[in-house]
CSV table of C-alpha atoms and ligand atoms in Angstrom, one decimal:
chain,number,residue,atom,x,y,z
A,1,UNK,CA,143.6,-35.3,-58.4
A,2,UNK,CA,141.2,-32.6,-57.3
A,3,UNK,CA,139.7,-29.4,-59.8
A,4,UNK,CA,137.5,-27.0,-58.6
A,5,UNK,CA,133.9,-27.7,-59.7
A,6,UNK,CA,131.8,-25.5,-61.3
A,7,UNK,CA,128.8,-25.0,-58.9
A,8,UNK,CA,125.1,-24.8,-60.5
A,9,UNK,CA,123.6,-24.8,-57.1
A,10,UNK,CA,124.0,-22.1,-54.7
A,11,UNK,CA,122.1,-23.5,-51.5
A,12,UNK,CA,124.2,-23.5,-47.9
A,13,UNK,CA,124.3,-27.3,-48.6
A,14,UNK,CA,125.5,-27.0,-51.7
A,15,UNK,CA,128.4,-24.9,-50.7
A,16,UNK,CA,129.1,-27.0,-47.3
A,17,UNK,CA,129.9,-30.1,-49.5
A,18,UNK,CA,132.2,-28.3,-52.2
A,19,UNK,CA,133.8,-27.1,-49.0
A,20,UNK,CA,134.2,-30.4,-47.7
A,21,UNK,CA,135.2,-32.0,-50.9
A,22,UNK,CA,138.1,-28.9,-50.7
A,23,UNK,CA,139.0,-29.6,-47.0
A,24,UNK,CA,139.4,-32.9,-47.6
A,25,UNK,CA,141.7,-32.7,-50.7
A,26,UNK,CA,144.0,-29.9,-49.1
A,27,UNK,CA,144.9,-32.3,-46.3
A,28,UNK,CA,145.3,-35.4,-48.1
A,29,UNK,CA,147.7,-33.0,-50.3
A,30,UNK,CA,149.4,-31.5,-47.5
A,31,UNK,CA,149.9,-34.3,-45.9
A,32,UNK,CA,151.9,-35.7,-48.6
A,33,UNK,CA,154.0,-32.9,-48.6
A,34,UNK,CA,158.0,-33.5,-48.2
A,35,UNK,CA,161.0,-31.5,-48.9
A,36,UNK,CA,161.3,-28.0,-50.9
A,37,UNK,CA,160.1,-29.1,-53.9
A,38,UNK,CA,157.2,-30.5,-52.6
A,39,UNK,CA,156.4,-27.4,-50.5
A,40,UNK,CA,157.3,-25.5,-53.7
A,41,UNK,CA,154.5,-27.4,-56.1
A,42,UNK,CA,152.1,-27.2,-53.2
A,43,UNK,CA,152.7,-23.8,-52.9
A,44,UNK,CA,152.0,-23.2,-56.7
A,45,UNK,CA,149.2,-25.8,-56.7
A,46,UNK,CA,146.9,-24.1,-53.9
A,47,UNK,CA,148.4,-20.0,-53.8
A,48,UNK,CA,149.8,-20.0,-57.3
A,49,UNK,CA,148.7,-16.3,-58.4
A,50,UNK,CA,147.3,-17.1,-61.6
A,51,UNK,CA,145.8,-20.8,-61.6
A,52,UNK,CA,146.5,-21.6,-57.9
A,53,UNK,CA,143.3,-23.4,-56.5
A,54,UNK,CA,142.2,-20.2,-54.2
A,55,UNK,CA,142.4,-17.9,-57.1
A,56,UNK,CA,140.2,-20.5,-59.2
A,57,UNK,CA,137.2,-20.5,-56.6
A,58,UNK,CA,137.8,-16.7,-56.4
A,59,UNK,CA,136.7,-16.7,-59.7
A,60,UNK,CA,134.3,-20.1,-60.1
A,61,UNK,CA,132.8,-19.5,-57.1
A,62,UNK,CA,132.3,-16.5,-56.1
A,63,UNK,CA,132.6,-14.4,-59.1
A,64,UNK,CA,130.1,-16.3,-60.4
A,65,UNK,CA,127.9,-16.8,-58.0
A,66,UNK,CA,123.8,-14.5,-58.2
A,67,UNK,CA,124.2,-11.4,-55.7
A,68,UNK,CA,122.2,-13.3,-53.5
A,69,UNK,CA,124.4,-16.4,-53.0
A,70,UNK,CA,127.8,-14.1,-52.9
A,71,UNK,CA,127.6,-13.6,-49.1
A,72,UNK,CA,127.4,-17.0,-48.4
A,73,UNK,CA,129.8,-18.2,-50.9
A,74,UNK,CA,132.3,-15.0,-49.9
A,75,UNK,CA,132.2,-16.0,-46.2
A,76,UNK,CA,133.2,-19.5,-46.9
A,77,UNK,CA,136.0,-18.6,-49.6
A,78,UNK,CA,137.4,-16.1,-47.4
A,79,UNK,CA,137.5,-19.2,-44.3
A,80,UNK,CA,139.0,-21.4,-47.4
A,81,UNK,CA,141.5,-18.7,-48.0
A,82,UNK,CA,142.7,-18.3,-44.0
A,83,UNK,CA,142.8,-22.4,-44.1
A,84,UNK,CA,144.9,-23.1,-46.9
A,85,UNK,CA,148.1,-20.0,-45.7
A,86,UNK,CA,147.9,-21.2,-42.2
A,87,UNK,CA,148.0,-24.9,-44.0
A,88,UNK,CA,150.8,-23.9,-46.3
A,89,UNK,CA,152.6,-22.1,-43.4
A,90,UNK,CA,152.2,-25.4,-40.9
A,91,UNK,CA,153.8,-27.4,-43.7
A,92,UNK,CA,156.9,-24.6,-44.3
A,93,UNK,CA,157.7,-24.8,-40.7
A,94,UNK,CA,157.8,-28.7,-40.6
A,95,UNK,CA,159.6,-29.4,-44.1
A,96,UNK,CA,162.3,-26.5,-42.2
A,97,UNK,CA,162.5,-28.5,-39.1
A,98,UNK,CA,163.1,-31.9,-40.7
A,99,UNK,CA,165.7,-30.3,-43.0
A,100,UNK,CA,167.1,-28.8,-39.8
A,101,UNK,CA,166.8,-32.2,-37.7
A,102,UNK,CA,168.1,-34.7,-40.5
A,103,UNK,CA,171.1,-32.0,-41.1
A,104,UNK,CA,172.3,-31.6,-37.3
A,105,UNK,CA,172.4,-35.8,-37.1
A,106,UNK,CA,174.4,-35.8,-40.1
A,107,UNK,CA,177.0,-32.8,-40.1
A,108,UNK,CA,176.0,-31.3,-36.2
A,109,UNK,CA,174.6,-28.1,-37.7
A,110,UNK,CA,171.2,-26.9,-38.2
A,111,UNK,CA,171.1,-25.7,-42.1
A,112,UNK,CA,169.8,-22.1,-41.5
A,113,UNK,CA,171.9,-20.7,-39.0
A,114,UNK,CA,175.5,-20.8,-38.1
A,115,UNK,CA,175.9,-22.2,-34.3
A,116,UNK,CA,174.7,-25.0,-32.9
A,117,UNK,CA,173.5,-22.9,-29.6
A,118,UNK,CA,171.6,-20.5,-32.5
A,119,UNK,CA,169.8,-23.8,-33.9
A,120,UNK,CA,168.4,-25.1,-30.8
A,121,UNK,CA,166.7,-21.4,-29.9
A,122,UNK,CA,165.7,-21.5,-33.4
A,123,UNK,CA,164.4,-24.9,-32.9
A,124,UNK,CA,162.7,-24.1,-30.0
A,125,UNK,CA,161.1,-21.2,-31.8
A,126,UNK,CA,160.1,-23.3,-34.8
A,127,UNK,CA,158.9,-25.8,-33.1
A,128,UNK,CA,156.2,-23.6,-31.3
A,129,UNK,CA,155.4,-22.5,-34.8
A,130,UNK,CA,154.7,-26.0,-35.6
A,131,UNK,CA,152.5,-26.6,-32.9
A,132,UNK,CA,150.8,-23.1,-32.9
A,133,UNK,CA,149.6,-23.8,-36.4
A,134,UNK,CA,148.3,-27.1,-35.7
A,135,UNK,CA,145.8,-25.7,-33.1
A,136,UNK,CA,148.8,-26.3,-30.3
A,137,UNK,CA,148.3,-23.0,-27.7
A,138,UNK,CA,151.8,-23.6,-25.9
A,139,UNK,CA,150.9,-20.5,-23.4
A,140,UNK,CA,148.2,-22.5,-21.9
A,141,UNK,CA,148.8,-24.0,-18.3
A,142,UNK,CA,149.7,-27.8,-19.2
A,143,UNK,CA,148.7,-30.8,-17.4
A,144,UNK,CA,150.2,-31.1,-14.5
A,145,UNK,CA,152.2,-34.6,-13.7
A,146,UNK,CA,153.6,-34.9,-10.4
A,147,UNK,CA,157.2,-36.2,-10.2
A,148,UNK,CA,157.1,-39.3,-8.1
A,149,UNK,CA,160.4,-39.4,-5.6
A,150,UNK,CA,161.8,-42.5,-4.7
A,151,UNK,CA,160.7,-44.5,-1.7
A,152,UNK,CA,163.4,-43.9,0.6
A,153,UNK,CA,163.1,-47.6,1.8
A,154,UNK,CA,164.0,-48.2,-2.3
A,155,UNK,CA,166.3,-45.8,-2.0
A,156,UNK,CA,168.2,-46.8,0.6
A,157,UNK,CA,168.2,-50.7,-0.6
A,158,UNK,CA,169.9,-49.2,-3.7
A,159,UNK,CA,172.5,-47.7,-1.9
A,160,UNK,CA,173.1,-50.9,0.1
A,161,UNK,CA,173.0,-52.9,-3.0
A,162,UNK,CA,175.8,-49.7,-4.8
A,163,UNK,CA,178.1,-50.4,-1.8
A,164,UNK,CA,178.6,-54.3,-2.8
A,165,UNK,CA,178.1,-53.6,-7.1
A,166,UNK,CA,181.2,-51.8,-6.0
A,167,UNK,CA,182.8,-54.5,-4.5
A,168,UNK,CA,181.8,-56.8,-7.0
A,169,UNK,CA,178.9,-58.2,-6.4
A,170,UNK,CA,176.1,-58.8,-8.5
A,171,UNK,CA,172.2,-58.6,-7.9
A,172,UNK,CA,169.4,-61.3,-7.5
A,173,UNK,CA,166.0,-61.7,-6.5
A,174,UNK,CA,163.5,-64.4,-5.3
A,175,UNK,CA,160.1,-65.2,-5.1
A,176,UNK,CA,158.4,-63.6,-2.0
A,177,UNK,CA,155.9,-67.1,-1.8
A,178,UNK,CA,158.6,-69.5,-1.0
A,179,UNK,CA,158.7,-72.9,-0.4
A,180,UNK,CA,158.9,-74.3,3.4
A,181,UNK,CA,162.0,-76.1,1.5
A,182,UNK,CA,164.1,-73.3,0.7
A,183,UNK,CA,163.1,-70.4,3.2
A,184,UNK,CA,163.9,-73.2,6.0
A,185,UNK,CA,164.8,-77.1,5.0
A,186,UNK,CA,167.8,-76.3,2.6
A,187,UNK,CA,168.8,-73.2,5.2
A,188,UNK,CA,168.9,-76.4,7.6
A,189,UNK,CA,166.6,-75.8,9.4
A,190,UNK,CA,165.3,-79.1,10.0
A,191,UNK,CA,161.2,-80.0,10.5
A,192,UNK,CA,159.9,-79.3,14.1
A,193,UNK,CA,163.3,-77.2,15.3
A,194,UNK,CA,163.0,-74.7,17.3
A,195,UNK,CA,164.5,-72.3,15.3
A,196,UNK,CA,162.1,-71.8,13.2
A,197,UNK,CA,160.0,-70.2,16.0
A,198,UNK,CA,162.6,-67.3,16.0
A,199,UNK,CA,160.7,-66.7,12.7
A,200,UNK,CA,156.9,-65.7,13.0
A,201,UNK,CA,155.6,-67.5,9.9
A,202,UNK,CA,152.7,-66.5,7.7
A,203,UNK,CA,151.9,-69.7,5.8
A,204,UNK,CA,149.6,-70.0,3.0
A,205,UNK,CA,146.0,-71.8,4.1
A,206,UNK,CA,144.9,-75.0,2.4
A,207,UNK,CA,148.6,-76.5,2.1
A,208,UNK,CA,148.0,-79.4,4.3
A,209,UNK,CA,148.1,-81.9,1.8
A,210,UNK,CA,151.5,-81.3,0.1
A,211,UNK,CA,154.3,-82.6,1.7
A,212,UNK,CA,156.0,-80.1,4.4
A,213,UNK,CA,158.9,-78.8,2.2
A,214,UNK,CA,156.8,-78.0,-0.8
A,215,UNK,CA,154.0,-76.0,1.4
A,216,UNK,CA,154.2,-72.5,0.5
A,217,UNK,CA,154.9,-69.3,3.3
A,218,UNK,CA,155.5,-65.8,2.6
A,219,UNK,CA,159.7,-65.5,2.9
A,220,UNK,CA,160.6,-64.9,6.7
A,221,UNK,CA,164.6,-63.4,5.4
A,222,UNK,CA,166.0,-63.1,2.3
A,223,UNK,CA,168.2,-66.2,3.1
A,224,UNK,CA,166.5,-68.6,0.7
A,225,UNK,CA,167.4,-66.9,-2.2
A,226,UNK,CA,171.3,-67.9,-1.2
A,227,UNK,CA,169.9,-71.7,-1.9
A,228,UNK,CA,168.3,-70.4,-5.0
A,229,UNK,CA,171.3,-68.8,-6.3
A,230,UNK,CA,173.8,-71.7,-5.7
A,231,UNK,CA,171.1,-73.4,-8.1
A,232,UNK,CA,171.3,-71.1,-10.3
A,233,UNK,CA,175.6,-70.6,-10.6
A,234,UNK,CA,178.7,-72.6,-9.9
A,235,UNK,CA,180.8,-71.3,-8.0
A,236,UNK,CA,182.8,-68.4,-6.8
A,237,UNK,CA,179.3,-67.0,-6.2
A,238,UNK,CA,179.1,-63.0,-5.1
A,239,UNK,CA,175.8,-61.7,-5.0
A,240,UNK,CA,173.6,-59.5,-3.0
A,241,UNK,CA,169.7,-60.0,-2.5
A,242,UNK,CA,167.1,-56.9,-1.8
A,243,UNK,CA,163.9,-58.0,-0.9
A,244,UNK,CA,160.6,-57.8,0.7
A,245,UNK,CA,159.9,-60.1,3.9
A,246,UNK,CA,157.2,-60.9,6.0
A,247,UNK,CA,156.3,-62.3,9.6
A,248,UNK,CA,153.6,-62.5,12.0
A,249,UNK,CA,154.4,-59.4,13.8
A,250,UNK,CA,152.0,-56.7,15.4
A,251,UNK,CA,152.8,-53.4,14.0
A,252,UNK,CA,154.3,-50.8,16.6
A,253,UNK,CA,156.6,-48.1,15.8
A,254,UNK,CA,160.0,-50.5,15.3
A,255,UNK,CA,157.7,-53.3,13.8
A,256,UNK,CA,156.1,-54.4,10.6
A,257,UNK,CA,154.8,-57.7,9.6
A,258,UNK,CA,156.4,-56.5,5.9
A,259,UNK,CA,159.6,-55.1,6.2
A,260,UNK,CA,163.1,-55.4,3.8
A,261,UNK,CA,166.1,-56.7,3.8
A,262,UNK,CA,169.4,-57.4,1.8
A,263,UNK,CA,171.0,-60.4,1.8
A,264,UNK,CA,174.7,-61.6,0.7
A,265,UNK,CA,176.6,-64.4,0.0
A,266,UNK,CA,180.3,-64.7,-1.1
A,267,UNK,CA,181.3,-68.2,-2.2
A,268,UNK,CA,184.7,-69.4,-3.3
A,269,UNK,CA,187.8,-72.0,-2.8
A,270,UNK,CA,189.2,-69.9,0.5
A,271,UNK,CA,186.6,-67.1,1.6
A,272,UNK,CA,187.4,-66.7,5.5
A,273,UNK,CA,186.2,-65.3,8.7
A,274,UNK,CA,188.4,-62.5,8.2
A,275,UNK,CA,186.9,-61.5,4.3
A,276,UNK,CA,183.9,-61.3,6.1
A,277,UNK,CA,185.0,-59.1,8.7
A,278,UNK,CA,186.7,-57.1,6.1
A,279,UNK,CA,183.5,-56.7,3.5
A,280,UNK,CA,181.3,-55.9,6.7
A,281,UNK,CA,183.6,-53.4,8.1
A,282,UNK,CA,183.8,-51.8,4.4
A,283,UNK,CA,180.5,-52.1,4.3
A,284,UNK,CA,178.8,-50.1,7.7
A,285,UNK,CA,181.6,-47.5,6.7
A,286,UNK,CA,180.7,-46.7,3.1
A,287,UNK,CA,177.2,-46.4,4.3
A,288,UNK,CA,177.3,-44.7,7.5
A,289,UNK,CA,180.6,-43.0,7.6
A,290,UNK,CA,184.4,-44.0,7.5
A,291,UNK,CA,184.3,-42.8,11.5
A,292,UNK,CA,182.4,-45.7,12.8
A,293,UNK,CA,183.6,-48.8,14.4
A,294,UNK,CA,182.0,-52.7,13.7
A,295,UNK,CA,181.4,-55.0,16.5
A,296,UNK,CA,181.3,-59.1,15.9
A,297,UNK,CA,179.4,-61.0,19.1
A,298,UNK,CA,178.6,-64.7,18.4
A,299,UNK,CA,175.2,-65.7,17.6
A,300,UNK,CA,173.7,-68.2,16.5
A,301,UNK,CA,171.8,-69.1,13.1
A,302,UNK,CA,171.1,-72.4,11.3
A,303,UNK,CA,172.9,-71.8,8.2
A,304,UNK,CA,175.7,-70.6,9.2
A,305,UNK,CA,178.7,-71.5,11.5
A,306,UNK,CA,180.0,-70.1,13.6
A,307,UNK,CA,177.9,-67.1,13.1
A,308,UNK,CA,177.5,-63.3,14.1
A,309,UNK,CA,175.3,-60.3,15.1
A,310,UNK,CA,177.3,-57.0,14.0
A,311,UNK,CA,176.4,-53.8,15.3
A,312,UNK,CA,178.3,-50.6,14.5
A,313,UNK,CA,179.1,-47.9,16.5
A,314,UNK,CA,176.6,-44.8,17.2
A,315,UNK,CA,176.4,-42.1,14.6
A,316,UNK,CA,174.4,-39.7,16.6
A,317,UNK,CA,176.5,-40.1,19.6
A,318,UNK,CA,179.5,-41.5,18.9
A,319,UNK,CA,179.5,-44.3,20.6
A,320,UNK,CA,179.1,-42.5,24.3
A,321,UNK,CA,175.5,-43.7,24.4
A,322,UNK,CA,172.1,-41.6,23.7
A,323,UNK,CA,168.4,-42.2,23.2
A,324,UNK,CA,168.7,-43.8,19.7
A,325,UNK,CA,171.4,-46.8,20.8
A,326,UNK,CA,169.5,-47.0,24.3
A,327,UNK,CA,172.5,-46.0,26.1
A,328,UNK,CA,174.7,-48.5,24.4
A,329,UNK,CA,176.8,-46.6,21.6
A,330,UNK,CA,176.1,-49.5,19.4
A,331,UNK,CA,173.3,-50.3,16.9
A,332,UNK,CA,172.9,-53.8,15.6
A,333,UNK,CA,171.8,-54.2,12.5
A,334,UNK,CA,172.5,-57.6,10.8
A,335,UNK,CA,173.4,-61.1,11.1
A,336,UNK,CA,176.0,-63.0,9.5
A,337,UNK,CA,178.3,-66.1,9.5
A,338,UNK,CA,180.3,-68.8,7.5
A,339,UNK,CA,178.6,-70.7,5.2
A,340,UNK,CA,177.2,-73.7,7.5
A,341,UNK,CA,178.6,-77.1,5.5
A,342,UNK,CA,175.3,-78.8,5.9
A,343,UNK,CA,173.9,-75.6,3.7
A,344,UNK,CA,176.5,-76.6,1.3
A,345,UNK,CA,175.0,-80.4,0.8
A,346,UNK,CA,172.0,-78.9,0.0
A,347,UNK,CA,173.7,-77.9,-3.9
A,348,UNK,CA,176.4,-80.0,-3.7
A,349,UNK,CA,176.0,-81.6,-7.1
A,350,UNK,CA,176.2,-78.0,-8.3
A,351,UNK,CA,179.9,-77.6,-7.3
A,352,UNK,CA,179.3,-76.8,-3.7
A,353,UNK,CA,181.7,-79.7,-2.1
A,354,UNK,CA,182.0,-78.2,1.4
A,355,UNK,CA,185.4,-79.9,1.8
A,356,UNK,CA,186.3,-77.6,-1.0
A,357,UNK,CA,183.9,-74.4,-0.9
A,358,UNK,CA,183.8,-71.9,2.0
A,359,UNK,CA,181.5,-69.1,1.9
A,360,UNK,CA,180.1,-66.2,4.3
A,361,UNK,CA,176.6,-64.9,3.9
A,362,UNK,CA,175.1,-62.1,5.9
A,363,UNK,CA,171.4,-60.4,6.6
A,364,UNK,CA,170.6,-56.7,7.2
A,365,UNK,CA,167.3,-54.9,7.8
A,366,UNK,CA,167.0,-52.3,5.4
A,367,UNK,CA,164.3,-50.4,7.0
A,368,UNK,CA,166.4,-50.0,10.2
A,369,UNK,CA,168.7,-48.2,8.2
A,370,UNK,CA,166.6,-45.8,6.2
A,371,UNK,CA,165.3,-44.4,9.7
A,372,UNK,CA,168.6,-44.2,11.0
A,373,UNK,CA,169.7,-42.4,7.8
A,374,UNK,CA,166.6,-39.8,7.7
A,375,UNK,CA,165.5,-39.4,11.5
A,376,UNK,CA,162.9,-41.5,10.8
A,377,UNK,CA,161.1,-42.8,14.6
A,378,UNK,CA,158.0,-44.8,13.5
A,379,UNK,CA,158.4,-47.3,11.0
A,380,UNK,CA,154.8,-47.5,10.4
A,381,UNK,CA,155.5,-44.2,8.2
A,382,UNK,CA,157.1,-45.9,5.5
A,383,UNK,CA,154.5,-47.8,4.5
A,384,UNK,CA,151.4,-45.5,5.4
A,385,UNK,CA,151.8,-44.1,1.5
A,386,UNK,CA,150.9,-40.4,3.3
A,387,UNK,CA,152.2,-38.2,0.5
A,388,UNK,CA,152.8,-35.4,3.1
A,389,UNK,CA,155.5,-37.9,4.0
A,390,UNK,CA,156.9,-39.8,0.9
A,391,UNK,CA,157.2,-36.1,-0.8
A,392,UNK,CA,159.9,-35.1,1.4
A,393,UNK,CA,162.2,-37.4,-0.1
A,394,UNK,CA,161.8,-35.9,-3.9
B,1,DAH,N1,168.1,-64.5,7.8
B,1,DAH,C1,168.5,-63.9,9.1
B,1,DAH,C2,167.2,-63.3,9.7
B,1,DAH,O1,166.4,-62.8,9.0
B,1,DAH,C3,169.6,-62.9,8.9
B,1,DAH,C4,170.8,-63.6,8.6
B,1,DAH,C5,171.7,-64.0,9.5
B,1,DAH,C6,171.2,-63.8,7.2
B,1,DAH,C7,172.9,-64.6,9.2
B,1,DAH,C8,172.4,-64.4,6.9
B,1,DAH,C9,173.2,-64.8,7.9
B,1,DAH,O2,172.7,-64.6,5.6
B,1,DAH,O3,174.4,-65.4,7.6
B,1,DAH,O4,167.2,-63.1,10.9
């Protein structure tokens, strides 16, 4: 425990490391201090009147201290004297506001003050006590940290993702390096088909020596993740798949070798041609309106059969034809279909018997939609990062 020292020497260093020895015990002591008692004895301990520890070097030190010393020694009392109130008051402020803060989690009511709305202006005010006295200045300008907005490409794969949580659907993800196997092989897509030119690939180099199904491409759709999923869960299967994609494509304003798309699959004992209809139609009206109209032409994709590209009608001109739907009044925007059987052999030992399974799946371009949703006519913007763009969206 610390007691002032007599001092026989009266030199600056001398009085520096008495100081020192001081400083150092009044914060180890403060920082022991907890509750009212404690604040009490450290009050008594360091301010007490007649023993207190600043009334003892008033008298050890600079009462006794030769006239020539007593400037020295009075400056340095008097800075010992400023420390110890300001350290005393820090401590009453923070032994207050943990009485105040352990009382409102227990009983809702701050201990000093009747309301609740009273406590938290209180608190407020306390608080800046607290950190005034610990060398806080809360009037300074702070740091400033931007708030970052959401991408609206994020965004609006969130909202597509909402629509079908709401449904029931649930949410997965895949790897965007995918095998040949299960972006096109499992998809049924067989080796050396021509649909896979529909698809500008971006392999990986040096994959020669592996066998074609395990060489590894950047994902052309979001469809292998349907494969990867049937792995993963017996059916019924419902899920949804946002995700990054790539292909060999020159960048123009409507194209991007990355762009984004969400994926579905709905898997069960009797899903038909109509569910899909239904969910779609749900769909392309929850996001774009409960005005506008779905159209189903045939198409054609691997893994599914019979399949479909849907378009819905035009939200900026109804449907009577404009710039935007190039004089259509349609804008297509995904592809979909029934589950193709031969995509079902693929994870038939998981449950998938495709005499007893149906399933739809479907694919939609995300990106698409987030410039149809915010005017947006070059796609290249969305993934320029120009702030002067992105903070438009916070
Ligand atoms: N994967 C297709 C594409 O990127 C889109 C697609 C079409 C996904 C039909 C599907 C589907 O699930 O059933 O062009």
């Amino acid at each position: 425990m610390y007691s002032v020292p007599k001092l026989s020497e009266w030199s600056a260093a001398a009085l520096d490391a008495a100081v020192a020895e001081l400083r150092t015990a009044l914060s180890a002591e403060a920082g022991r201090v907890s509750g009212d008692k404690g604040l009490r004895e450290f009050h008594d301990r360091w301010l007490g009147r007649r023993n207190g520890i600043l009334t003892q070097i008033n008298e050890e030190w600079l009462k006794a201290a030769p006239a020539e010393a007593k400037r020295e020694v009075g400056q340095r009392v008097n800075e010992l004297r400023t420390l110890v109130r300001e350290t005393y008051a820090r401590k009453t402020a923070e032994v207050e506001l943990t009485q105040d803060a352990d009382s409102i989690l227990k009983t809702g009511k701050g201990t000093s003050v009747e309301t609740d709305q009273q406590w938290v202006a209180d608190l407020a005010k306390r608080q800046e006590l607290v950190l005034r006295a610990q060398g806080v200045d809360v009037s300074l300008p702070g740091i400033r940290r931007p708030l970052g907005a959401e991408h609206p490409v994020i965004r609006t794969m969130n909202e597509i993702c909402g629509v079908f949580r709401a449904m029931g659907y649930s949410v997965a993800e895949g790897p965007e390096i995918e095998s040949d196997y299960y972006n096109f092989e499992a998809l049924n897509f067989p080796p050396e088909h021509p649909a896979r030119d529909t698809q500008d690939t971006i392999f990986l180099a040096g994959q020669e020596a592996k066998p074609a199904r395990e060489r590894l491409l950047l994902r052309t759709h979001t469809s292998p993740v349907q494969i990867r999923s049937m792995e993963r869960q017996k059916p019924p299967v419902r899920v949804v798949i946002p995700g990054k994609i790539h292909r060999h494509d020159a960048p123009d304003a409507s194209h991007s070798p990355m762009f984004h798309q969400v994926e579905g699959l709905a898997v069960d004992t009797n899903i038909t041609f109509s569910d899909l209809k239904g969910t779609l139609d749900h769909a392309m009206k929850a996001l774009f309106g409960s005005s506008v109209k779905t159209r189903f032409q045939p198409s054609f994709f691997p893994f599914t059969e019979p399949s479909a590209e849907v378009a819905f009608s035009c939200i900026f001109c109804g449907g009577k034809g404009c710039r935007t739907c190039k004089q259509s009044g349609w804008i297509e925007l995904l592809g979909c279909g029934m589950v193709d059987p031969n995509v079902f052999e693929f994870v038939r030992e998981n449950g998938y018997d495709p005499a007893k399974v149906s399933g739809f799946a479907f694919g939609m371009g995300v990106d698409r939609v987030a410039m149809l949703k915010y005017g947006i006519d070059d796609i290249q913007l969305l993934f320029q990062g120009d702030v002067r763009f992105l903070e438009q969206f916070g």
